[in-house]
XYZ file of C-alpha atoms in Angstrom:
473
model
C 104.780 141.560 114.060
C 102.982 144.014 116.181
C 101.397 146.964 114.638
C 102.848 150.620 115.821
C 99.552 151.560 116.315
C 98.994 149.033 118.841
C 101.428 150.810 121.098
C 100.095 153.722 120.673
C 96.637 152.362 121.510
C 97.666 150.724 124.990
C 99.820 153.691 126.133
C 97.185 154.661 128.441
C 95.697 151.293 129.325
C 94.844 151.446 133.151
C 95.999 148.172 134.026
C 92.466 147.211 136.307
C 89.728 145.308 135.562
C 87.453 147.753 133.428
C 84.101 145.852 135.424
C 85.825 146.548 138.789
C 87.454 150.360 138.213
C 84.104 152.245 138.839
C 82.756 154.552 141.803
C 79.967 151.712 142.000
C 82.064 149.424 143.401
C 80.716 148.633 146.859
C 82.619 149.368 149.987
C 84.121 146.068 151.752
C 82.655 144.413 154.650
C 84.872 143.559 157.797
C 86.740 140.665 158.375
C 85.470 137.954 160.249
C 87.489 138.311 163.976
C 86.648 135.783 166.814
C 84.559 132.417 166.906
C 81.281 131.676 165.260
C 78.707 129.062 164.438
C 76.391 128.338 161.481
C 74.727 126.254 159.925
C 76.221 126.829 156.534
C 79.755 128.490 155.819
C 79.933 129.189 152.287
C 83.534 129.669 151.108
C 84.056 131.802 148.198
C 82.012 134.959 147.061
C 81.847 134.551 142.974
C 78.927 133.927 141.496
C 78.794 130.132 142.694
C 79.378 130.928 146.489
C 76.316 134.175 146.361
C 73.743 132.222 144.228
C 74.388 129.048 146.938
C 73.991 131.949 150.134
C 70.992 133.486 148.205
C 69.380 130.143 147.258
C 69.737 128.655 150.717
C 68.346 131.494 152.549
C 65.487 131.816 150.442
C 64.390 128.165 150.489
C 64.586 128.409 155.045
C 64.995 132.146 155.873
C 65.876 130.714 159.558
C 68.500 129.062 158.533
C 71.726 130.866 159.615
C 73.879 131.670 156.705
C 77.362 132.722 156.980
C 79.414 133.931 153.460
C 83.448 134.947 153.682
C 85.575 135.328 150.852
C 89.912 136.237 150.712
C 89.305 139.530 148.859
C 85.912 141.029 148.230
C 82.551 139.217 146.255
C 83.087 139.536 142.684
C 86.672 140.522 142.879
C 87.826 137.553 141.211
C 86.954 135.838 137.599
C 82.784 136.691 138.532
C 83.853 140.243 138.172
C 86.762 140.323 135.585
C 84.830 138.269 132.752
C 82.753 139.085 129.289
C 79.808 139.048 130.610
C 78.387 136.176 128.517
C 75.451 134.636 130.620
C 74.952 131.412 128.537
C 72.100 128.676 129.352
C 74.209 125.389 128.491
C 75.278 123.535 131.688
C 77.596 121.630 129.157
C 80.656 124.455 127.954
C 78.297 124.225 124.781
C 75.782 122.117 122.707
C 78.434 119.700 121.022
C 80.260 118.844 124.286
C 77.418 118.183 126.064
C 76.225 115.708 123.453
C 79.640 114.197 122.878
C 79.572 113.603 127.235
C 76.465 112.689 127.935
C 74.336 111.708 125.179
C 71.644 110.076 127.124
C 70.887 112.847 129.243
C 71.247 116.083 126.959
C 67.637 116.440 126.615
C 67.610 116.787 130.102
C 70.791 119.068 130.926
C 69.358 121.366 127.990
C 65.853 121.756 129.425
C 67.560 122.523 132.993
C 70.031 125.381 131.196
C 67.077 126.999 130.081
C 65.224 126.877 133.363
C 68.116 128.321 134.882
C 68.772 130.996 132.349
C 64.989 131.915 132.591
C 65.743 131.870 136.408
C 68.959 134.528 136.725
C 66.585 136.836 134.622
C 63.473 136.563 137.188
C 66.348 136.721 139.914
C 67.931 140.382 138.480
C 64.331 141.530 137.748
C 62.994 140.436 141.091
C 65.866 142.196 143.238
C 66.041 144.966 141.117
C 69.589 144.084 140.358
C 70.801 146.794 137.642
C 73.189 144.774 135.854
C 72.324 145.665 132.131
C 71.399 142.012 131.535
C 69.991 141.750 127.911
C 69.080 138.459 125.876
C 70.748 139.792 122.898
C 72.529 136.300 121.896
C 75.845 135.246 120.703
C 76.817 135.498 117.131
C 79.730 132.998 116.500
C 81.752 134.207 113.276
C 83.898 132.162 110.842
C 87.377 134.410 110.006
C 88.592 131.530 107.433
C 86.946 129.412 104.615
C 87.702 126.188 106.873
C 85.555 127.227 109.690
C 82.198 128.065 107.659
C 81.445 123.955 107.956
C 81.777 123.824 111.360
C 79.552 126.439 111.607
C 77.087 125.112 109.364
C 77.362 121.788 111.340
C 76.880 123.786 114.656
C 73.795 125.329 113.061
C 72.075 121.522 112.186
C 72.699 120.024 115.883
C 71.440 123.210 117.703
C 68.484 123.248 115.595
C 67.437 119.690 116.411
C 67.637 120.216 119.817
C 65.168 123.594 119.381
C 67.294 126.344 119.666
C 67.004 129.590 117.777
C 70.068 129.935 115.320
C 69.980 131.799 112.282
C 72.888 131.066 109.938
C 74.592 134.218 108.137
C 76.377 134.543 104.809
C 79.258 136.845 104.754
C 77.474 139.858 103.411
C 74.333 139.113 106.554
C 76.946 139.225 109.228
C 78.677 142.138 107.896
C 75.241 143.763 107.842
C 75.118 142.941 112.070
C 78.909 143.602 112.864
C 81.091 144.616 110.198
C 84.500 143.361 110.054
C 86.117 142.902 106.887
C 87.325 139.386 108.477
C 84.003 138.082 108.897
C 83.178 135.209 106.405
C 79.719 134.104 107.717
C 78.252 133.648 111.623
C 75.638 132.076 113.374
C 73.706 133.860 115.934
C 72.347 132.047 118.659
C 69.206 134.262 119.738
C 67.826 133.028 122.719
C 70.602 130.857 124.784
C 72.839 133.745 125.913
C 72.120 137.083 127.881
C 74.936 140.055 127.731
C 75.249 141.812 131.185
C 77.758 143.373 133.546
C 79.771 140.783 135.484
C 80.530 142.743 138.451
C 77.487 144.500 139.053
C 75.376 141.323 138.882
C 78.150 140.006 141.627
C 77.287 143.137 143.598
C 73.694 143.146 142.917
C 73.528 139.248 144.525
C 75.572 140.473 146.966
C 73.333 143.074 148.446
C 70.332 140.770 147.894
C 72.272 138.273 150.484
C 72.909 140.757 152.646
C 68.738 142.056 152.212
C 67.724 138.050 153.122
C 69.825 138.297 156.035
C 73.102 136.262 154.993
C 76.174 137.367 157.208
C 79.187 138.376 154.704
C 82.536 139.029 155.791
C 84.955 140.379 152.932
C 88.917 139.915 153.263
C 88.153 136.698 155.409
C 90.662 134.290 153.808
C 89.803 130.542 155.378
C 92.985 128.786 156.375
C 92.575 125.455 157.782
C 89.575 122.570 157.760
C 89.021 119.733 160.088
C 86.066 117.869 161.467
C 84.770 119.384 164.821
C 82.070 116.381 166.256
C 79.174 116.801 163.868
C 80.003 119.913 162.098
C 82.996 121.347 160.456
C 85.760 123.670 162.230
C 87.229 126.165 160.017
C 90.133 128.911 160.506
C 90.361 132.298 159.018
C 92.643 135.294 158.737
C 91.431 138.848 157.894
C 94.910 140.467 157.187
C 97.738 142.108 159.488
C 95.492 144.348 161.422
C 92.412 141.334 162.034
C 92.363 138.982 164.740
C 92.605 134.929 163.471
C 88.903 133.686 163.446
C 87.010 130.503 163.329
C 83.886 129.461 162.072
C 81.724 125.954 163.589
C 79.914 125.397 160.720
C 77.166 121.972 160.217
C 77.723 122.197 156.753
C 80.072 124.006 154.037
C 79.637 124.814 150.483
C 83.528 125.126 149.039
C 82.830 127.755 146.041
C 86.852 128.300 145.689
C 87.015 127.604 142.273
C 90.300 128.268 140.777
C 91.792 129.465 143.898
C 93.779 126.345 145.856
C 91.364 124.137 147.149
C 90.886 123.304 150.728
C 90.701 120.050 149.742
C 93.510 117.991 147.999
C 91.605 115.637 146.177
C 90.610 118.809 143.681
C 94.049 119.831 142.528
C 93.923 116.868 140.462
C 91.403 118.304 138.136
C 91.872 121.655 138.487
C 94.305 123.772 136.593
C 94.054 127.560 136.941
C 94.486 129.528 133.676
C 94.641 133.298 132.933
C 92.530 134.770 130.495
C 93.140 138.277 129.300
C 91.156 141.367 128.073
C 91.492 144.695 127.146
C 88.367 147.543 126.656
C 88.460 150.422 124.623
C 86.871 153.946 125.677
C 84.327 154.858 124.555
C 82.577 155.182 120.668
C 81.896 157.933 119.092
C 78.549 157.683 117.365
C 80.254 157.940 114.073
C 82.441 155.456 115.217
C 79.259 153.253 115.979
C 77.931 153.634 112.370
C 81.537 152.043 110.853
C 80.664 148.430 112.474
C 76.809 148.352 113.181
C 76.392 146.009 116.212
C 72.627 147.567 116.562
C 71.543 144.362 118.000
C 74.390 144.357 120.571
C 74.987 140.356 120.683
C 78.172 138.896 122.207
C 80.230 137.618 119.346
C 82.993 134.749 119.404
C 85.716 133.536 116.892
C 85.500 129.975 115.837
C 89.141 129.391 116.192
C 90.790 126.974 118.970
C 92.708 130.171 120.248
C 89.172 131.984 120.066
C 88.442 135.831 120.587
C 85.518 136.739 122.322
C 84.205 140.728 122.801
C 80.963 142.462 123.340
C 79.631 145.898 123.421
C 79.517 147.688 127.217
C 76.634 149.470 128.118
C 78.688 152.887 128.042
C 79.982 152.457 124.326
C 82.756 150.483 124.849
C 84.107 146.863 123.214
C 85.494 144.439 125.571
C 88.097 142.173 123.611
C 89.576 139.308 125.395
C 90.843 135.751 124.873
C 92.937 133.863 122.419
C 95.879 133.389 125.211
C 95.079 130.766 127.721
C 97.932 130.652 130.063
C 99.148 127.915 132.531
C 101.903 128.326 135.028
C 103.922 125.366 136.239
C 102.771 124.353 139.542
C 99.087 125.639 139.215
C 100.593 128.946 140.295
C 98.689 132.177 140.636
C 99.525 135.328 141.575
C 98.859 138.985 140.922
C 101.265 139.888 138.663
C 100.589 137.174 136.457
C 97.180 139.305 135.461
C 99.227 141.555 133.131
C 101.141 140.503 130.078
C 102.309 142.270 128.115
C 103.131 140.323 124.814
C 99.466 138.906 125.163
C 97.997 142.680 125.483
C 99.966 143.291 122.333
C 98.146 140.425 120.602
C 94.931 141.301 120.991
C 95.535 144.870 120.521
C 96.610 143.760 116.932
C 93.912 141.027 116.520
C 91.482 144.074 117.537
C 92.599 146.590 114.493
C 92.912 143.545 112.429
C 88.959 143.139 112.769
C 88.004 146.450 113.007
C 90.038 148.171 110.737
C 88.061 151.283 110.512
C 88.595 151.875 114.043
C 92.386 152.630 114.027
C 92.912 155.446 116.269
C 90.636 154.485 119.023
C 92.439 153.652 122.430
C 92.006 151.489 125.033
C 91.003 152.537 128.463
C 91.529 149.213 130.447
C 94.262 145.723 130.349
C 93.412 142.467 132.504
C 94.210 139.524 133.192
C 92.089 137.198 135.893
C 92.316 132.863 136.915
C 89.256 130.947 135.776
C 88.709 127.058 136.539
C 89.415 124.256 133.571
C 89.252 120.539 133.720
C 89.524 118.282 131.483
C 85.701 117.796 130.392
C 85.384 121.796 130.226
C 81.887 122.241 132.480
C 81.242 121.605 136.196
C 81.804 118.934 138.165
C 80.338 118.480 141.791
C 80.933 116.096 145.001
C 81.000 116.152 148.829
C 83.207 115.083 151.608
C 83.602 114.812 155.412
C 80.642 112.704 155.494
C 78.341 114.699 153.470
C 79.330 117.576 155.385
C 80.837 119.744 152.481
C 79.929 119.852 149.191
C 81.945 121.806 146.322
C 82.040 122.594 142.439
C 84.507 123.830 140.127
C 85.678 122.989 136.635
C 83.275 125.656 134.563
C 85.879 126.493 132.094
C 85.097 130.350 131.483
C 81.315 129.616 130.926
C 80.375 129.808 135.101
C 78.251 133.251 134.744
C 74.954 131.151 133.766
C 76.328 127.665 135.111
C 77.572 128.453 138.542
C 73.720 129.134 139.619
C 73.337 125.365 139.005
C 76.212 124.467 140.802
C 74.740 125.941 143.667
C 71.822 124.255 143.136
C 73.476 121.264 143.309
C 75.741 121.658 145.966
C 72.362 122.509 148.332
C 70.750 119.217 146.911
C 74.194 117.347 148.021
C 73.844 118.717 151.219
C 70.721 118.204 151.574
C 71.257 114.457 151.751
C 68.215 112.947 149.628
C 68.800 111.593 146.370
C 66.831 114.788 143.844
C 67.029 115.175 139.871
C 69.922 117.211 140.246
C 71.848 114.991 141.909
C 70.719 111.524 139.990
C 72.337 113.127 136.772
C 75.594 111.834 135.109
C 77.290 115.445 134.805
C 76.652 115.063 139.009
C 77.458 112.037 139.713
C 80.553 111.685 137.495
C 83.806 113.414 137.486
C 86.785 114.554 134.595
C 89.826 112.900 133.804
C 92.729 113.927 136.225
C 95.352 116.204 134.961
C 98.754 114.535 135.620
C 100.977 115.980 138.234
C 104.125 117.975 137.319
C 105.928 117.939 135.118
C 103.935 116.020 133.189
C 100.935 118.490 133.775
C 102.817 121.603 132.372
C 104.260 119.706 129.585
C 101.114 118.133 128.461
C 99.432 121.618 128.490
C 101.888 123.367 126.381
C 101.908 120.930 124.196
C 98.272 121.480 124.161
C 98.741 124.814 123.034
C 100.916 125.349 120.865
C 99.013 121.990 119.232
C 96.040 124.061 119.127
C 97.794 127.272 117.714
C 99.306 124.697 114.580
C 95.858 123.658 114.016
C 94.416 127.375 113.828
C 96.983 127.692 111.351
C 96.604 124.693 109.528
C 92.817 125.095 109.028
C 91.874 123.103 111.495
C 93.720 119.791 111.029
C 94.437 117.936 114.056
C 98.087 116.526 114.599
C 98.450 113.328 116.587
C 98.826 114.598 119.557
C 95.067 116.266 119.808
C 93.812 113.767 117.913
C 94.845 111.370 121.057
C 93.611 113.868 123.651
C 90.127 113.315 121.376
C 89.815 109.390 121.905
C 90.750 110.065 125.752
C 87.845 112.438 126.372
C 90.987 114.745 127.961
C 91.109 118.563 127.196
C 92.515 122.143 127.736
C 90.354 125.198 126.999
C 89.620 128.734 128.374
């Protein structure tokens, strides 16, 4: 049952992205109107589709490079998430072993390198996006989950990272919830920053390196054109219909419908939700701690995530992951109400001491899943277009690699990059309807039964296990 303080708490709720609903927010570029040529067309202006227009202009500033995107960069999940920049290329330690065992070494060293990377990129462009390596503290909330943590702790030690494990009274002493049971904190694999700005602050580097960007530029038709790629656009009711002649494409679309068929198969958009509070009081601040400022997680299946803001807030999102039959997306699917409710609840439920505070801001925003939970990558039209998708909520550190690669598979020589398994393989399809929206609600409610079972599997996920098949946010 809901709390009647939770009411209360969301009466005022602006129902925006808190990230997005700031004077910083840049003003749009035009639409693209009329014909042009390039030699690379990136589609999509999230973090994959700026670090692949920033990467490729940098390695040949003479190469022309052209950057459109249906709303404006960042509007999407690159500016509506935690802000939980995370160096594993592999939606975490355990799936990447589980996947591919004989290259984790490998795909570990590279998250590093890339993490290490996005810092030198922010500090080199002078991109003010509060990044921080503060880590990620992962709590247990019930006596089950303190073995899985402990287990977590062994396998992320042996492959060298920096984990401290927590009794109950240590993690109270960081964050203090009366919930919290024990925690590891992950100290060097995840930096906290502000999603949109560092979207803006790529954005403006592009535009510095001389990338063309055209904002409210949604493409709407592909086909070959002789040796490059023609593509269509629209710019809205008062925009003349444009084209692009592009050699090459990067397709950075995401969760969005892909211009390409052969990705709806593993693809399935799901909303995530999130609400922030105003701001702390320092008294307020003294009740919980949080000196150190880490992101922290839940280790439930229907997981909470939530993070201090640079202005005093906490950003609480998560434990809904919502799928809507036919891969369907559309804006008023990013509020819901009953889910709002939730974590309002779950929010006084951890932080007791904090009834009374209100929340400023209520989201809701599409990411990418598939059924492996991390990127997967490939090309088409001869080599002409590459793409990547599939990052499963943790894109803010991956999605630089995915440009990476898409640049390498464009490129046409056989690199590191693209000699890997996570590269050269692909996920399990998702079925097609109905069979898709069945097999995902059975998935969740599954996964809810097992939260509340501590943690035992029923047949059905236990199935999904031996398949290598999966659903997450």
């Amino acid at each position: 049952m809901t709390l009647p303080h939770t009411g209360r708490a969301l009466a005022d709720a602006a129902p925006a992205p808190y990230w997005l609903d700031r004077p910083e927010r840049p003003d749009p570029l035009p639409p693209l109107t009329g014909a042009t040529t390039t030699d690379l067309l990136v589609v999509g202006g999230g973090y994959a589709g700026l670090w692949t227009a920033l990467l490729a202009k940098r390695a040949d500033p003479a190469r022309d490079v052209l950057l459109v995107d249906a709303g404006t960069c960042g509007w999407a999940a690159s500016g509506r998430n935690g802000g939980f920049c995370a160096a594993s290329l592999t939606h975490g330690l355990a799936n990447g072993v589980d996947r591919f065992p004989g290259e984790i070494d490998e795909l570990e060293r590279l998250g590093r390198e890339n993490l290490d990377a996005i810092a030198a990129t922010v500090a080199e462009h002078g991109i003010d996006c509060d990044f921080e390596r503060a880590g990620e503290l992962a709590v247990a909330v019930e006596p089950y989950q303190l073995a899985g943590l402990a287990e977590d702790a062994e396998l992320a030690r042996r492959y060298g990272h920096d984990v401290r494990l927590l009794d109950r009274d240590e993690v109270r002493a960081e964050v203090d919830s009366p919930t919290y049971l024990g925690g590891m904190w992950d100290r060097d694999r995840v930096a906290m920053l502000d999603p949109a700005k560092l979207a803006w602050g790529l954005r403006r580097a592009c535009l510095d390196l001389g990338v063309r960007i055209h904002e409210h530029t949604r493409v709407t038709g592909l086909r070959r054109d002789g040796a490059a790629l023609r593509l269509g656009t629209a710019g809205g009711a008062d925009a003349a219909p444009g084209s692009v002649r592009a050699r090459q494409v990067a397709l950075a679309t995401n969760a969005f419908p892909p211009l390409l068929r052969r990705l709806r198969a593993w693809l399935v958009p799901v909303y995530d939700y999130a609400l922030t509070t105003e701001p702390l009081s320092v008294e307020q601040r003294k009740l919980i701690g949080w000196a150190n400022r880490q992101g922290l997680a839940d280790t439930g299946n229907q997981f909470h995530y939530y993070r201090i803001t640079a202005d005093g807030r906490i950003l609480f999102g998560g434990y809904d992951a919502v799928y809507h039959y036919g891969n369907r997306i559309a804006p008023e699917l990013e509020q819901r109400t009953a889910t709002f409710a939730a974590l309002a609840e779950h929010f006084f439920t951890t932080f007791p001491q904090l009834d009374g505070l209100r929340f400023s801001h209520r989201w809701g925003g599409v990411i990418d899943t598939c059924t492996r939970f991390c990127p997967f990558f490939g090309t088409a039209y001869e080599g002409r277009l590459a793409y990547t998708a599939g990052f499963t909520g943790l894109g803010v550190g991956a999605s630089r690699f995915g440009a990476r690669v898409m640049l390498d598979l464009l490129g046409g020589e056989e690199t590191p990059l693209t000699r890997l398994g996570l590269v050269r393989s692909k996920p399990l399809p998702f079925p097609p309807e109905p069979f898709r929206a069945t097999g995902i609600n059975l998935t969740r409610w599954s996964l809810a039964r097992a939260d509340a079972r501590e943690g035992r599997r029923n047949l059905w996920l236990r199935t999904l296990d031996r398949l290598g098949l999966g659903f997450d946010s």
